[in-house]
Coordinates of C-alpha atoms and ligand atoms in Angstrom, one line a residue:
M1129 CA 86.8 204.3 59.9
H1130 CA 89.1 201.2 59.9
L1131 CA 89.9 199.3 56.7
E1132 CA 88.2 196.1 57.9
T1133 CA 84.9 198.0 58.4
I1134 CA 85.2 199.9 55.0
A1135 CA 85.8 196.6 53.2
V1136 CA 82.6 195.2 54.6
H1137 CA 80.3 198.3 54.5
A1138 CA 81.5 200.3 51.4
A1139 CA 78.7 200.5 48.8
A1140 CA 76.8 197.8 50.8
E1141 CA 73.4 199.5 51.1
P1142 CA 70.5 197.1 50.6
D1143 CA 68.8 196.9 47.2
G1144 CA 66.4 199.8 47.0
V1145 CA 63.6 197.7 45.5
T1146 CA 63.7 194.4 47.4
G1147 CA 65.8 195.2 50.4
S1148 CA 68.1 192.3 49.6
V1149 CA 71.2 192.5 51.7
A1150 CA 73.5 190.8 49.2
P1151 CA 73.8 193.1 46.2
P1152 CA 71.8 192.3 43.0
I1153 CA 73.6 191.5 39.7
H1154 CA 72.2 193.7 37.0
L1155 CA 72.9 191.8 33.8
S1156 CA 70.9 194.1 31.6
T1157 CA 72.9 195.5 28.7
T1158 CA 70.5 198.5 28.1
F1159 CA 68.5 200.8 30.4
E1160 CA 65.3 202.7 29.6
H1161 CA 66.0 206.2 28.5
G1162 CA 63.9 209.2 27.6
P1163 CA 62.7 209.9 24.0
A1164 CA 65.8 212.1 23.4
S1165 CA 68.2 209.6 25.2
E1166 CA 67.8 211.3 28.6
H1167 CA 69.5 209.0 31.2
I1168 CA 66.4 209.0 33.3
H1169 CA 67.7 206.1 35.5
G1170 CA 71.3 207.1 35.5
Y1171 CA 72.4 204.5 33.0
S1172 CA 72.2 203.9 29.2
Y1173 CA 74.4 201.1 27.8
I1174 CA 76.4 198.5 29.7
R1175 CA 79.8 199.3 28.4
E1176 CA 79.6 203.0 29.4
A1177 CA 78.6 202.1 33.0
N1178 CA 76.4 199.6 34.7
P1179 CA 75.0 199.5 38.2
T1180 CA 77.0 196.4 39.5
Q1181 CA 80.2 197.9 38.2
T1182 CA 79.3 201.3 39.8
R1183 CA 78.8 199.6 43.1
L1184 CA 82.2 197.9 42.9
E1185 CA 83.8 201.2 41.9
T1186 CA 82.3 203.1 44.8
A1187 CA 83.6 200.4 47.2
L1188 CA 87.1 200.4 45.6
A1189 CA 87.4 204.2 45.8
Q1190 CA 86.5 204.1 49.5
L1191 CA 88.8 201.2 50.4
E1192 CA 91.8 202.6 48.6
G1193 CA 91.1 206.2 49.7
G1194 CA 90.7 207.8 46.2
E1195 CA 88.1 210.2 44.7
A1196 CA 87.3 207.9 41.7
A1197 CA 87.7 204.3 40.7
L1198 CA 87.3 202.4 37.4
A1199 CA 86.7 198.7 37.1
F1200 CA 88.2 196.8 34.2
A1201 CA 87.9 193.4 32.6
S1202 CA 91.5 192.6 33.7
G1203 CA 94.6 194.1 35.3
M1204 CA 96.2 194.5 31.8
G1205 CA 93.1 196.3 30.6
A1206 CA 93.4 198.8 33.5
G1207 CA 97.1 199.4 32.9
S1208 CA 96.8 199.8 29.2
A1209 CA 94.0 202.4 29.6
V1210 CA 96.4 204.6 31.6
L1211 CA 99.2 204.2 29.1
Q1212 CA 96.9 204.9 26.2
T1213 CA 95.9 208.3 27.6
L1214 CA 99.5 209.6 27.5
A1215 CA 100.2 212.0 24.7
P1216 CA 102.5 210.8 21.9
G1217 CA 106.1 211.5 22.8
S1218 CA 105.6 211.0 26.5
H1219 CA 108.3 209.3 28.5
V1220 CA 107.5 206.6 31.0
I1221 CA 109.8 205.2 33.7
M1222 CA 109.2 201.5 34.3
P1223 CA 110.7 199.1 36.9
D1224 CA 113.0 196.4 35.8
D1225 CA 111.1 193.8 37.8
V1226 CA 107.7 194.6 36.4
Y1227 CA 104.8 192.1 35.9
V1228 CA 105.9 190.3 32.8
D1229 CA 103.1 191.3 30.5
F1230 CA 103.6 195.0 31.2
R1231 CA 107.2 194.4 30.1
N1232 CA 105.9 192.7 27.0
L1233 CA 103.3 195.4 26.4
A1234 CA 106.0 198.1 26.6
K1235 CA 108.1 196.1 24.1
E1236 CA 105.3 195.5 21.6
F1237 CA 103.1 198.6 21.9
F1238 CA 105.0 201.6 23.2
F1239 CA 106.6 202.1 19.8
K1240 CA 103.1 202.1 18.1
W1241 CA 101.7 204.5 20.8
Q1242 CA 104.8 206.7 20.4
L1243 CA 105.8 206.3 24.0
E1244 CA 109.4 206.3 25.2
H1245 CA 110.5 204.5 28.2
T1246 CA 113.4 203.8 30.5
V1247 CA 113.7 200.7 32.6
V1248 CA 115.4 201.2 36.0
D1249 CA 115.6 199.4 39.3
T1250 CA 113.1 201.7 41.1
S1251 CA 114.1 200.3 44.5
Q1252 CA 117.3 202.3 44.0
I1253 CA 115.9 205.9 44.3
D1254 CA 119.0 207.4 42.5
Q1255 CA 118.2 205.4 39.4
V1256 CA 114.7 206.9 39.3
R1257 CA 116.1 210.4 39.9
A1258 CA 118.6 210.0 37.0
A1259 CA 116.0 208.6 34.6
R1260 CA 113.7 211.6 34.7
R1261 CA 113.3 213.7 31.6
T1262 CA 111.3 216.8 30.9
S1263 CA 109.0 214.6 28.9
T1264 CA 108.5 212.1 31.7
Q1265 CA 104.7 211.9 32.3
L1266 CA 104.4 208.7 34.3
I1267 CA 106.5 206.8 36.8
W1268 CA 105.3 203.2 37.1
L1269 CA 105.9 201.3 40.3
E1270 CA 105.2 197.8 41.4
T1271 CA 106.0 197.2 45.1
P1272 CA 106.5 194.5 46.2
S1273 CA 107.4 193.4 42.7
N1274 CA 106.6 190.3 40.8
P1275 CA 108.5 188.0 41.2
L1276 CA 111.6 189.3 42.9
M1277 CA 109.7 191.0 45.7
K1278 CA 111.7 194.2 45.3
V1279 CA 110.4 197.1 47.5
T1280 CA 110.3 200.7 46.2
D1281 CA 109.9 203.7 48.5
I1282 CA 106.6 205.2 47.2
A1283 CA 106.8 208.5 49.1
A1284 CA 110.4 209.2 47.8
V1285 CA 109.4 208.5 44.2
A1286 CA 106.3 210.6 44.6
E1287 CA 108.5 213.5 45.6
L1288 CA 110.8 213.1 42.6
A1289 CA 107.7 212.9 40.4
R1290 CA 106.2 216.1 41.8
E1291 CA 109.4 218.0 40.9
I1292 CA 108.8 217.3 37.2
R1293 CA 105.0 217.2 37.4
A1294 CA 104.8 213.5 36.4
K1295 CA 102.2 211.1 37.7
V1296 CA 103.0 208.0 39.8
L1297 CA 101.1 204.8 39.3
V1298 CA 101.5 202.0 41.8
D1299 CA 100.6 198.4 41.0
N1300 CA 99.3 197.5 44.4
T1301 CA 98.2 194.0 43.4
F1302 CA 100.6 192.1 45.9
A1303 CA 100.0 194.4 48.9
T1304 CA 96.4 195.3 48.5
P1305 CA 95.0 198.5 50.2
I1306 CA 94.9 196.5 53.4
L1307 CA 98.7 196.5 53.7
Q1308 CA 99.8 199.5 51.6
R1309 CA 98.3 202.9 51.0
P1310 CA 99.9 204.4 47.9
L1311 CA 97.6 207.4 47.5
E1312 CA 98.4 208.5 51.1
L1313 CA 102.1 208.2 50.3
G1314 CA 101.7 210.6 47.3
A1315 CA 100.9 208.4 44.4
D1316 CA 98.3 209.5 41.8
I1317 CA 96.9 206.2 40.6
V1318 CA 96.7 202.7 42.1
L1319 CA 96.3 199.7 39.8
H1320 CA 95.0 196.3 40.8
S1321 CA 94.7 193.0 39.1
T1322 CA 91.5 192.1 41.0
T1323 CA 92.0 188.6 39.6
K1324 CA 94.3 188.1 42.5
Y1325 CA 93.6 189.0 46.2
F1326 CA 90.4 191.0 45.6
G1327 CA 88.7 188.1 43.9
G1328 CA 90.6 185.9 46.3
H1329 CA 89.2 182.5 45.1
S1330 CA 90.9 182.0 41.7
D1331 CA 87.6 182.3 39.9
V1332 CA 87.2 185.8 38.5
Q1333 CA 89.2 188.1 36.2
G1334 CA 89.3 191.8 36.8
G1335 CA 91.3 195.0 37.0
A1336 CA 90.9 198.3 38.7
L1337 CA 92.3 201.8 38.8
I1338 CA 91.8 204.1 41.8
F1339 CA 92.6 207.8 41.3
A1340 CA 93.6 210.2 44.0
K1341 CA 91.7 212.9 42.2
K1342 CA 88.5 212.8 40.1
D1343 CA 89.6 215.1 37.3
E1344 CA 90.2 215.5 33.6
H1345 CA 92.8 212.7 33.7
S1346 CA 90.5 210.1 35.4
A1347 CA 87.7 211.2 32.9
S1348 CA 90.0 210.6 30.0
V1349 CA 90.8 207.1 31.3
D1350 CA 87.1 206.5 31.7
N1351 CA 86.6 207.6 28.1
N1352 CA 89.4 205.2 27.0
R1353 CA 87.7 202.3 28.7
R1354 CA 84.3 203.2 27.0
L1355 CA 85.8 203.4 23.5
L1356 CA 88.4 200.6 23.7
G1357 CA 85.9 198.4 25.6
A1358 CA 87.8 196.9 28.6
A1359 CA 84.9 197.4 31.0
A1360 CA 84.2 194.9 33.7
S1361 CA 81.2 192.6 33.2
P1362 CA 78.4 192.8 35.8
F1363 CA 79.0 189.2 37.0
N1364 CA 82.7 189.8 37.4
S1365 CA 82.1 193.0 39.2
W1366 CA 79.8 191.2 41.6
L1367 CA 82.4 188.5 42.3
V1368 CA 85.2 191.0 42.9
L1369 CA 83.0 192.9 45.3
R1370 CA 82.1 189.7 47.1
G1371 CA 85.8 188.9 47.5
M1372 CA 86.5 192.4 48.8
R1373 CA 84.2 191.9 51.8
S1374 CA 86.6 189.4 53.3
L1375 CA 89.9 190.9 51.9
A1376 CA 91.2 192.3 55.2
C1377 CA 90.9 189.1 57.2
R1378 CA 92.2 187.0 54.3
I1379 CA 95.3 189.2 53.8
R1380 CA 96.2 189.0 57.5
A1381 CA 96.1 185.2 57.3
H1382 CA 98.0 185.1 54.0
S1383 CA 100.6 187.4 55.6
A1384 CA 101.0 185.3 58.8
N1385 CA 101.3 182.1 56.8
A1386 CA 103.8 183.6 54.3
M1387 CA 106.0 184.9 57.2
A1388 CA 106.0 181.4 58.8
V1389 CA 107.0 179.8 55.4
A1390 CA 109.7 182.4 54.7
R1391 CA 111.2 182.0 58.2
A1392 CA 111.2 178.2 57.9
L1393 CA 112.8 178.1 54.4
S1394 CA 115.4 180.8 55.2
T1395 CA 117.3 178.3 57.3
N1396 CA 117.0 175.4 54.9
P1397 CA 120.5 174.6 53.5
A1398 CA 119.1 173.7 50.0
V1399 CA 117.6 177.2 49.7
E1400 CA 120.0 179.8 48.3
A1401 CA 117.7 182.8 49.1
V1402 CA 114.2 183.7 50.3
H1403 CA 112.8 186.9 48.9
Y1404 CA 110.2 188.1 51.4
P1405 CA 110.1 191.7 52.6
G1406 CA 109.1 190.6 56.1
L1407 CA 112.6 189.0 56.6
P1408 CA 115.1 191.4 58.2
S1409 CA 117.7 190.1 55.7
H1410 CA 115.6 191.4 52.7
G1411 CA 117.1 194.5 51.1
G1412 CA 113.8 196.3 51.2
H1413 CA 112.8 195.4 54.7
D1414 CA 113.2 198.8 56.2
V1415 CA 111.2 200.6 53.5
A1416 CA 108.6 197.8 53.6
T1417 CA 108.3 198.2 57.4
K1418 CA 107.8 201.9 56.9
Q1419 CA 105.1 201.8 54.1
M1420 CA 103.3 198.4 54.7
S1421 CA 101.4 197.3 57.8
D1422 CA 102.3 193.6 57.0
F1423 CA 104.2 191.9 54.2
G1424 CA 101.6 189.9 52.3
G1425 CA 101.2 186.4 51.0
M1426 CA 103.7 186.3 48.2
L1427 CA 107.3 185.2 48.3
S1428 CA 109.9 183.7 46.0
I1429 CA 112.8 181.3 46.7
R1430 CA 116.0 180.5 44.9
I1431 CA 117.0 176.9 45.0
K1432 CA 120.7 175.9 45.1
G1433 CA 121.7 174.0 42.0
G1434 CA 120.0 176.0 39.3
R1435 CA 117.1 175.4 36.9
E1436 CA 116.9 171.6 36.9
R1437 CA 116.9 171.5 40.7
A1438 CA 114.2 174.2 41.0
I1439 CA 111.9 172.4 38.6
Q1440 CA 112.5 169.2 40.5
V1441 CA 111.4 170.9 43.7
A1442 CA 108.3 172.1 41.9
S1443 CA 107.6 168.6 40.7
R1444 CA 107.8 167.2 44.3
V1445 CA 105.2 169.2 46.1
K1446 CA 102.0 167.4 47.2
L1447 CA 99.9 170.2 48.7
F1448 CA 101.0 173.2 46.7
M1449 CA 99.6 173.2 43.2
N1450 CA 101.8 173.9 40.2
A1451 CA 99.9 176.8 38.7
T1452 CA 100.4 180.5 37.8
S1453 CA 98.4 183.4 39.3
L1454 CA 98.1 184.2 43.0
G1455 CA 96.0 185.5 45.8
G1456 CA 93.6 182.5 46.1
V1457 CA 92.8 180.4 49.1
E1458 CA 95.0 177.5 47.8
S1459 CA 98.8 177.7 47.8
L1460 CA 100.5 177.8 44.4
I1461 CA 104.0 177.3 43.2
E1462 CA 105.6 177.9 39.9
H1463 CA 108.9 177.9 38.1
R1464 CA 108.5 181.6 37.1
A1465 CA 111.0 181.8 34.3
S1466 CA 109.2 178.9 32.5
S1467 CA 105.9 180.5 33.1
E1468 CA 107.0 184.0 31.8
G1469 CA 108.6 182.4 28.8
K1470 CA 110.3 184.5 26.2
G1471 CA 111.3 187.9 27.6
S1472 CA 111.7 186.6 31.1
K1473 CA 114.4 188.1 33.2
T1474 CA 113.7 186.0 36.2
P1475 CA 116.5 183.8 37.6
E1476 CA 116.3 180.2 36.4
N1477 CA 116.5 178.9 40.0
L1478 CA 113.5 180.9 41.2
L1479 CA 110.2 179.5 42.4
R1480 CA 107.3 181.9 43.1
L1481 CA 105.0 180.9 45.9
S1482 CA 101.5 182.2 46.5
I1483 CA 100.8 181.3 50.1
G1484 CA 97.2 180.3 50.7
L1485 CA 95.0 179.9 53.7
E1486 CA 95.9 176.3 54.7
H1487 CA 97.6 175.7 58.0
P1488 CA 101.2 177.0 57.8
E1489 CA 102.7 173.8 59.3
D1490 CA 101.2 171.7 56.5
L1491 CA 102.7 174.1 53.9
I1492 CA 106.1 174.1 55.5
E1493 CA 106.1 170.3 55.8
D1494 CA 105.2 170.1 52.1
L1495 CA 108.0 172.5 51.0
Q1496 CA 110.6 171.0 53.3
Q1497 CA 110.1 167.5 51.8
A1498 CA 110.1 169.0 48.3
V1499 CA 113.3 171.0 48.8
A1500 CA 115.2 168.2 50.6
Ligands
PLP3042 C1 98.4 189.4 37.4 C2 99.0 190.7 37.5 C3 98.7 191.7 36.6 C4 97.8 191.5 35.4 O1 96.5 191.3 35.8 P1 95.5 190.5 34.9 O2 94.2 190.5 35.7 O3 96.0 189.1 34.7 O4 95.3 191.2 33.6 C5 99.3 193.0 36.8 N1 100.2 193.2 37.8 C6 100.5 192.2 38.7 C7 101.4 192.5 39.8 C8 99.9 190.9 38.6 O5 100.3 190.0 39.4

């Protein structure tokens, strides 16, 4: 079945009691059980599992093509749960251009969790090969990466990981399962900040993990979520599922708009560089063409003249909103180094753009006048 169809129909059976076509939101924190706590209706307590979250997880697993999925309160909650299941002494390979709060988490918590890590440019496969140790348990990928839009060859890294029996996690937030299929390329775990494209309307926070295999490892991550408490709320699960229904068609429109914006800016003399994997000039274009069906709605640009000029451009936009986050219907712009704050490695002349669902000509006109 095609992804568009799965996105609409996965876990979309009508409510068993009322026949409602839109799914119910079960807000109940507790479920009737038997006198000896028998789970007679399949549920017991909201944090362990709840029907709305289960419906979302069933849909996520089907759309991403995994055996199991877990919904979380946030993308950070999802990523932390994977890291916390690693045994003390484990070694993790992390990308240099990783989502800033995962870099901050590594810096502040890996020591306490007794994890070691090596930061490499994962788009350079030799660097991944050289960073491997016998203790390497996890190779973390983010492709395309936030905010430099670096592209990593998922299948090539999965092969290197197999040789040392390490797992590969891919943060698929930017691409979504519509454009990129990490589990089919050999990855073990997919991570999403569903706050972004899954929700799609800048109004819900969530995270998700999808596992190639439902096994001891996925069960231990589930146990971590239960005890550390980063489960998704029923209402947020419902909103993420609602967003998922239109994900495929939104992503196609985001991608087409972003391509038009990237092309237009790439010939603007005030722009030093456009980082968009859909442009043939992008270093990762060939790999992206191989492993993605389109290039997504995110891009970043470097402005000639440095930090002050970049901030000036951000201050001049009329249609774009100066705001962080991404994946909503409205186009957003931000001076990423300022937003990331301490610990940022992002170039000072870089602006990150989340291209929304407006008409691309209006977006291009707004950016051209701001950049001029
Ligand atoms: C936003 C984001 C995250 C973190 O997700 P939250 O839902 O904000 O916790 C992780 N990875 C990427 C690529 C992101 O853009």
